Short mmCIF file of C-alpha atoms in Angstrom, two decimals:
data_model
loop_
_atom_site.label_atom_id
_atom_site.label_comp_id
_atom_site.label_asym_id
_atom_site.label_seq_id
_atom_site.Cartn_x
_atom_site.Cartn_y
_atom_site.Cartn_z
CA MET L 1 366.54 79.04 155.13
CA THR L 2 363.30 77.27 154.22
CA ASP L 3 362.99 74.94 151.24
CA ALA L 4 360.98 77.60 149.41
CA GLN L 5 363.59 80.27 150.10
CA SER L 6 366.38 77.96 148.98
CA SER L 7 364.50 77.14 145.79
CA ASN L 8 363.88 80.82 145.05
CA ALA L 9 367.54 81.68 145.65
CA ARG L 10 368.64 78.95 143.28
CA ALA L 11 366.15 80.20 140.66
CA ASP L 12 367.60 83.69 141.02
CA ARG L 13 371.13 82.37 140.45
CA LEU L 14 369.93 80.50 137.36
CA ALA L 15 368.28 83.65 136.01
CA ALA L 16 371.55 85.52 136.44
CA LEU L 17 373.33 83.21 134.00
CA PRO L 18 373.53 84.18 130.32
CA ILE L 19 371.17 81.43 129.16
CA ARG L 20 369.12 81.72 125.97
CA GLU L 21 366.21 84.13 126.27
CA GLU L 22 363.58 81.52 125.43
CA LEU L 23 364.80 79.32 128.32
CA LYS L 24 364.40 81.98 131.00
CA GLY L 25 361.56 81.25 133.39
CA GLN L 26 360.92 77.82 131.88
CA GLN L 27 360.39 74.64 133.89
CA PRO L 28 362.04 71.32 132.99
CA TYR L 29 359.90 68.35 131.96
CA GLY L 30 359.10 65.97 134.77
CA ALA L 31 356.52 64.15 136.85
CA PRO L 32 356.33 63.51 140.61
CA GLN L 33 358.61 60.64 141.61
CA LEU L 34 357.18 59.46 144.91
CA THR L 35 357.71 56.04 146.43
CA VAL L 36 354.23 54.62 147.01
CA ARG L 37 352.58 51.21 146.70
CA ALA L 38 351.27 51.80 143.19
CA MET L 39 353.28 54.19 140.98
CA LEU L 40 350.88 54.59 138.06
CA ASN L 41 351.73 58.06 136.76
CA VAL L 42 354.45 57.71 134.09
CA ASN L 43 353.24 54.77 131.97
CA GLU L 44 356.09 52.44 132.84
CA THR L 45 355.59 48.69 132.69
CA THR L 46 355.12 47.92 136.37
CA HIS L 47 355.42 44.15 135.93
CA GLU L 48 358.78 42.70 136.92
CA VAL L 49 361.17 42.03 134.06
CA PRO L 50 360.98 38.27 133.32
CA ALA L 51 363.87 36.29 134.76
CA ASP L 52 364.98 34.94 131.38
CA VAL L 53 365.26 38.51 130.09
CA VAL L 54 367.27 39.63 133.12
CA ASP L 55 369.62 36.68 132.71
CA ALA L 56 370.08 37.34 128.99
CA ILE L 57 370.78 41.05 129.47
CA THR L 58 373.23 40.30 132.29
CA LYS L 59 375.10 37.82 130.09
CA GLU L 60 375.32 40.17 127.11
CA VAL L 61 376.34 43.20 129.18
CA ARG L 62 379.10 41.13 130.78
CA VAL L 63 380.40 40.24 127.32
CA ALA L 64 380.22 43.92 126.37
CA ALA L 65 382.16 44.93 129.48
CA ALA L 66 385.18 43.02 128.22
CA GLN L 67 385.14 45.19 125.09
CA MET L 68 384.53 48.59 126.64
CA ASN L 69 388.04 49.75 125.80
CA ARG L 70 386.85 49.96 122.19
CA TYR L 71 384.23 52.24 120.70
CA PRO L 72 380.86 50.60 120.03
CA ASP L 73 379.56 49.86 116.56
CA ARG L 74 378.49 53.34 115.51
CA GLU L 75 376.08 51.83 112.99
CA PHE L 76 374.60 49.46 115.65
CA THR L 77 374.07 47.04 112.78
CA VAL L 78 373.00 43.97 114.77
CA LEU L 79 370.52 46.03 116.77
CA ARG L 80 368.98 47.51 113.62
CA GLU L 81 368.63 44.03 112.13
CA LYS L 82 366.86 42.76 115.25
CA LEU L 83 364.54 45.77 115.38
CA ALA L 84 363.61 45.30 111.72
CA ASP L 85 362.91 41.63 112.40
CA PHE L 86 360.70 42.46 115.39
CA LEU L 87 358.60 44.96 113.45
CA SER L 88 358.31 42.60 110.49
CA ARG L 89 356.87 39.73 112.53
CA ASP L 90 353.41 41.29 112.59
CA LEU L 91 353.83 43.46 109.50
CA PRO L 92 355.66 41.44 106.84
CA GLN L 93 354.05 43.61 104.16
CA ALA L 94 356.09 46.59 105.39
CA HIS L 95 359.28 45.05 103.86
CA LEU L 96 361.53 46.47 106.59
CA THR L 97 365.29 45.89 106.69
CA ALA L 98 368.07 47.33 108.82
CA GLU L 99 368.40 50.16 106.28
CA HIS L 100 364.96 51.43 107.33
CA ILE L 101 365.79 51.54 111.06
CA TRP L 102 367.38 54.16 113.28
CA ALA L 103 367.85 54.02 117.05
CA ALA L 104 368.91 56.40 119.80
CA ASN L 105 368.86 56.94 123.55
CA GLY L 106 365.11 56.85 124.05
CA SER L 107 362.44 58.22 121.75
CA ASN L 108 363.44 61.65 123.07
CA GLU L 109 366.76 61.51 121.23
CA ILE L 110 365.01 60.06 118.19
CA MET L 111 362.78 63.14 118.06
CA GLN L 112 365.75 65.41 118.68
CA HIS L 113 367.61 63.87 115.74
CA LEU L 114 364.58 64.28 113.49
CA LEU L 115 364.10 67.94 114.39
CA GLN L 116 367.82 68.67 114.11
CA ALA L 117 367.73 67.30 110.59
CA PHE L 118 364.38 68.63 109.35
CA ALA L 119 363.40 71.56 111.59
CA GLY L 120 365.62 74.22 113.20
CA PRO L 121 365.91 78.01 112.97
CA GLY L 122 363.34 79.54 110.64
CA ARG L 123 361.44 76.26 110.44
CA SER L 124 358.37 74.98 112.29
CA VAL L 125 357.04 71.90 114.08
CA MET L 126 353.33 71.18 114.42
CA ALA L 127 351.60 68.86 116.90
CA PHE L 128 348.05 68.60 118.21
CA PRO L 129 347.54 69.17 121.95
CA PRO L 130 346.51 67.80 124.29
CA THR L 131 349.34 65.45 123.43
CA TYR L 132 352.81 64.55 124.68
CA SER L 133 354.09 67.61 126.50
CA MET L 134 357.67 67.16 125.28
CA TYR L 135 356.87 68.14 121.68
CA PRO L 136 357.13 71.91 122.28
CA LEU L 137 360.32 71.29 124.27
CA TYR L 138 361.83 69.42 121.34
CA ALA L 139 360.98 72.38 119.13
CA ARG L 140 362.43 74.87 121.60
CA GLY L 141 365.62 72.83 121.98
CA THR L 142 366.19 72.87 118.22
CA TYR L 143 365.35 76.58 117.77
CA SER L 144 362.20 75.64 115.87
CA ASP L 145 358.85 77.43 115.94
CA TYR L 146 356.12 75.35 117.57
CA ILE L 147 352.62 75.37 116.09
CA PRO L 148 349.88 73.90 118.32
CA GLY L 149 347.12 72.44 116.17
CA THR L 150 343.63 71.71 117.44
CA ARG L 151 341.52 68.61 118.02
CA ASN L 152 337.82 67.86 118.15
CA GLU L 153 336.02 68.44 121.44
CA ASP L 154 336.37 64.75 122.30
CA TYR L 155 340.13 64.97 121.53
CA THR L 156 339.84 62.84 118.37
CA GLN L 157 341.15 63.90 114.95
CA SER L 158 339.56 63.70 111.52
CA ALA L 159 341.36 63.34 108.22
CA GLU L 160 339.79 66.47 106.78
CA ASP L 161 340.61 68.67 109.76
CA VAL L 162 344.21 67.51 110.10
CA ALA L 163 344.83 67.99 106.39
CA ALA L 164 343.31 71.47 106.45
CA GLN L 165 345.50 72.56 109.36
CA ILE L 166 348.65 71.27 107.66
CA ARG L 167 347.76 73.13 104.47
CA GLU L 168 347.09 76.31 106.44
CA HIS L 169 350.28 76.33 108.51
CA ARG L 170 352.67 74.50 106.14
CA PRO L 171 354.97 73.22 108.93
CA ASN L 172 358.32 71.66 108.13
CA VAL L 173 357.58 68.77 110.51
CA VAL L 174 354.21 67.52 111.72
CA ILE L 175 353.84 65.05 114.60
CA LEU L 176 350.84 62.74 114.83
CA THR L 177 350.57 60.59 117.94
CA SER L 178 348.94 57.17 117.83
CA PRO L 179 348.00 56.13 120.43
CA ASN L 180 347.90 59.66 121.77
CA ASN L 181 349.21 60.63 125.18
CA PRO L 182 347.34 61.51 127.41
CA THR L 183 344.08 60.39 125.78
CA GLY L 184 345.11 56.88 124.73
CA THR L 185 343.25 57.08 121.43
CA ALA L 186 344.71 55.70 118.19
CA LEU L 187 344.47 57.27 114.74
CA ASP L 188 342.69 55.76 111.78
CA LEU L 189 345.15 55.31 108.92
CA ASP L 190 342.96 57.60 106.81
CA VAL L 191 344.16 60.46 109.03
CA VAL L 192 347.79 59.58 108.35
CA ARG L 193 347.17 59.26 104.62
CA ALA L 194 345.39 62.62 104.50
CA ALA L 195 348.14 64.29 106.54
CA TYR L 196 350.82 62.92 104.23
CA GLU L 197 349.01 64.08 101.10
CA ALA L 198 348.48 67.56 102.55
CA ALA L 199 352.12 67.70 103.65
CA ALA L 200 353.30 66.99 100.12
CA GLU L 201 352.48 70.57 99.17
CA SER L 202 355.14 71.88 101.58
CA ALA L 203 357.56 68.90 101.54
CA THR L 204 356.73 68.35 105.21
CA ILE L 205 358.11 65.42 107.18
CA VAL L 206 355.25 63.49 108.81
CA ILE L 207 356.12 61.68 112.05
CA VAL L 208 353.71 59.18 113.58
CA ASP L 209 354.72 58.63 117.21
CA GLU L 210 353.73 55.07 118.11
CA ALA L 211 355.42 54.86 121.52
CA TYR L 212 352.51 52.74 122.77
CA GLY L 213 351.96 50.89 119.50
CA GLU L 214 352.28 47.38 120.95
CA PHE L 215 349.25 47.99 123.19
CA ARG L 216 346.80 48.68 120.33
CA GLN L 217 343.40 47.02 120.38
CA PRO L 218 342.89 44.11 117.94
CA GLY L 219 342.28 45.35 114.42
CA VAL L 220 343.85 48.78 114.97
CA ALA L 221 346.45 49.30 112.25
CA SER L 222 349.98 50.70 112.55
CA ALA L 223 351.27 53.48 110.33
CA LEU L 224 354.13 51.12 109.50
CA GLU L 225 351.78 49.71 106.87
CA LEU L 226 351.98 53.03 105.00
CA LEU L 227 355.75 53.44 104.80
CA GLU L 228 356.30 51.96 101.35
CA GLY L 229 356.22 54.69 98.70
CA ARG L 230 356.11 57.52 101.27
CA PRO L 231 359.69 58.80 101.69
CA ARG L 232 358.71 61.61 104.08
CA LEU L 233 356.81 59.38 106.52
CA VAL L 234 358.49 58.33 109.78
CA VAL L 235 357.11 55.95 112.43
CA THR L 236 358.74 56.13 115.85
CA ARG L 237 358.66 53.48 118.57
CA THR L 238 360.29 52.89 121.96
CA MET L 239 361.48 49.97 124.06
CA SER L 240 360.59 51.86 127.24
CA LYS L 241 356.99 50.67 127.38
CA ALA L 242 356.25 47.25 125.88
CA PHE L 243 359.82 46.02 126.42
CA ALA L 244 359.96 47.24 130.04
CA MET L 245 363.18 49.13 129.27
CA ALA L 246 362.31 52.60 130.57
CA GLY L 247 365.65 52.55 132.41
CA GLY L 248 367.50 51.26 129.37
CA ARG L 249 366.68 54.25 127.12
CA LEU L 250 366.24 52.87 123.63
CA GLY L 251 364.00 54.51 121.06
CA TYR L 252 363.87 53.74 117.35
CA LEU L 253 362.14 54.55 114.10
CA ALA L 254 361.30 53.05 110.74
CA ALA L 255 361.46 55.17 107.60
CA ALA L 256 362.93 55.31 104.12
CA PRO L 257 366.72 54.70 104.09
CA GLU L 258 367.33 58.31 103.01
CA ILE L 259 365.75 59.46 106.30
CA THR L 260 368.26 57.44 108.30
CA ASP L 261 371.03 58.85 106.12
CA ALA L 262 369.89 62.35 107.06
CA LEU L 263 370.01 61.48 110.75
CA ARG L 264 373.61 60.34 110.46
CA LEU L 265 374.44 63.97 109.70
CA VAL L 266 373.29 65.17 113.12
CA ARG L 267 373.93 62.29 115.53
CA LEU L 268 376.86 62.54 117.91
CA PRO L 269 379.68 60.03 117.36
CA TYR L 270 379.03 56.61 118.91
CA HIS L 271 375.77 57.84 120.44
CA LEU L 272 374.60 54.35 121.46
CA SER L 273 376.83 52.79 124.09
CA ILE L 274 378.01 49.21 123.89
CA TYR L 275 375.85 48.43 126.94
CA THR L 276 372.70 49.93 125.48
CA GLN L 277 373.14 47.92 122.30
CA ALA L 278 373.81 44.72 124.25
CA ALA L 279 370.80 45.13 126.54
CA ALA L 280 368.43 46.02 123.70
CA CYS L 281 369.58 43.08 121.57
CA ALA L 282 369.09 40.68 124.48
CA ALA L 283 365.60 42.03 125.14
CA LEU L 284 364.66 41.65 121.47
CA ASP L 285 365.88 38.04 121.54
CA HIS L 286 363.32 37.47 124.33
CA ALA L 287 360.49 39.54 122.93
CA GLU L 288 358.02 36.70 123.46
CA SER L 289 358.45 36.84 127.26
CA LEU L 290 358.07 40.61 127.30
CA MET L 291 355.03 40.62 125.01
CA ALA L 292 353.35 38.20 127.45
CA ASN L 293 353.42 41.03 130.00
CA VAL L 294 351.94 43.36 127.38
CA GLU L 295 348.91 41.06 127.13
CA LYS L 296 348.51 41.10 130.92
CA ILE L 297 348.65 44.90 130.91
CA LYS L 298 345.99 45.10 128.21
CA VAL L 299 343.67 42.99 130.38
CA GLN L 300 344.04 45.44 133.27
CA ARG L 301 343.64 48.44 130.96
CA ASP L 302 340.36 47.09 129.65
CA ARG L 303 339.28 46.26 133.21
CA ILE L 304 339.92 49.88 134.22
CA VAL L 305 337.83 51.21 131.34
CA GLU L 306 334.98 48.83 132.18
CA GLU L 307 334.95 49.56 135.90
CA LEU L 308 335.32 53.33 135.54
CA THR L 309 332.36 53.30 133.18
CA ALA L 310 330.37 51.37 135.79
CA MET L 311 331.26 54.09 138.33
CA GLY L 312 329.64 56.67 136.08
CA LEU L 313 332.92 58.18 134.94
CA ALA L 314 333.97 58.82 131.33
CA PRO L 315 337.11 56.88 130.34
CA SER L 316 338.36 57.32 126.79
CA PRO L 317 338.76 54.15 124.71
CA SER L 318 342.43 53.24 125.11
CA ASP L 319 344.94 51.66 122.73
CA ALA L 320 347.78 52.37 125.15
CA ASN L 321 348.94 51.07 128.53
CA PHE L 322 347.02 53.78 130.38
CA VAL L 323 343.52 55.16 130.69
CA PHE L 324 342.49 58.82 130.47
CA PHE L 325 339.22 59.45 132.26
CA GLY L 326 336.90 62.36 132.97
CA GLY L 327 333.72 63.03 134.88
CA LEU L 328 335.48 64.15 138.07
CA GLU L 329 334.11 67.18 139.91
CA ASP L 330 337.47 67.90 141.55
CA GLU L 331 340.32 65.99 139.95
CA LYS L 332 342.91 67.46 142.32
CA ALA L 333 341.00 66.25 145.40
CA VAL L 334 340.69 62.79 143.83
CA TRP L 335 344.41 62.81 142.97
CA ARG L 336 345.24 63.64 146.59
CA HIS L 337 342.89 60.96 147.94
CA LEU L 338 344.52 58.34 145.72
CA LEU L 339 347.99 59.45 146.81
CA ASP L 340 346.99 59.21 150.48
CA ASP L 341 346.00 55.61 149.73
CA GLY L 342 349.38 54.92 148.16
CA VAL L 343 348.33 55.26 144.52
CA LEU L 344 350.10 57.83 142.33
CA VAL L 345 348.35 58.78 139.08
CA ARG L 346 348.91 61.68 136.67
CA ASP L 347 347.16 65.03 136.76
CA VAL L 348 347.58 66.09 133.14
CA GLY L 349 346.21 69.59 133.68
CA ILE L 350 342.83 69.00 132.01
CA ALA L 351 339.88 69.94 134.21
CA GLY L 352 337.87 67.00 135.47
CA HIS L 353 340.35 64.42 134.15
CA LEU L 354 343.17 62.18 135.36
CA ARG L 355 345.34 59.52 133.71
CA VAL L 356 346.27 56.18 135.24
CA THR L 357 348.80 53.62 134.05
CA ALA L 358 347.52 50.06 133.76
CA GLY L 359 349.70 48.15 136.18
CA THR L 360 349.55 44.71 137.73
CA GLU L 361 346.25 43.19 138.82
CA GLU L 362 347.06 44.11 142.44
CA GLU L 363 347.93 47.72 141.55
CA THR L 364 344.78 48.06 139.47
CA THR L 365 342.66 46.79 142.37
CA LEU L 366 344.30 49.30 144.73
CA PHE L 367 343.52 52.11 142.30
CA LEU L 368 339.91 51.10 141.68
CA ASP L 369 339.12 50.53 145.36
CA SER L 370 340.63 53.88 146.34
CA LEU L 371 338.79 55.69 143.56
CA ARG L 372 335.46 54.19 144.67
CA ARG L 373 336.08 55.43 148.19
CA SER L 374 337.00 58.87 146.88
CA LEU L 375 333.74 59.04 144.92
CA GLY L 376 331.71 57.64 147.81
CA ARG L 377 330.66 54.61 145.76
#
């Protein structure tokens, strides 16, 4: 039996199971996981984890291992305190404490908790594609209706347009993404303010997904500045990107304390393991080392934008750790050429465009040199 025949047979067996109707024929989320010289397709931090961070995590996990016969702190109090402290370093005006913080196994579980609490059957979730492709899957997984909003032709969003769409559709939850994935563009806070005001008419929860927030350009504000006095505003973050903890799975949010109280109603018991809490706390204790890598990544991101522009391509301004670029006559041929040269980037399904993670200086050079060859330049 060929691989294709085996895959088809397995799909047939899956279809024969009594799964939910809306899951039939669907494909799971994922991206190619190929071992090549430069894996620049899933926006991981490709820099090595600093040695002091590795040592600290190892020490704390060893301490945790001696206590694994007991359940972990279900309130993950120390972790919430450290997360609040981290966010408050650059934004002391946000007045964040542990009571404003919630954490879960990656930003995926954070979003799941939010939709379990505020969306669900008979309710709706609105996002604005092209954006993170998991949003409709979150909605589907919580039996929520998904409403795809629209963007401007250049993929940006205006305060007036976002507010008008919220008033028209009256979703129960609206997700704004800043910086956006795959475009890398950040939102002006006027957009968030306008969205929140429009959402007041339908008591809508407004989520600002800032998974790449630490990579923002200088002067670009965070929605964390708007939390005070806005009890239906939620700002989500992750330790997967800036903290190089994609394998550690720790996402978190900041919001009014009543939001975190609502999430306690839907979380599973002891949802954060003792090891996850230990590793995340150790990483936060060494945030300075990890943020040094963030600065190196930003240098390579800006280099990519500059050099792609010089090639005659059209990169979007990026506030993330990746660059979305257009101007390609055949993006699939370019993707294949890069892969043949050992560089894996992301085909996001938008004609003429690709997305590349900003990696190390060496990885960036490999990407740029291969791309020049592909374009004959």
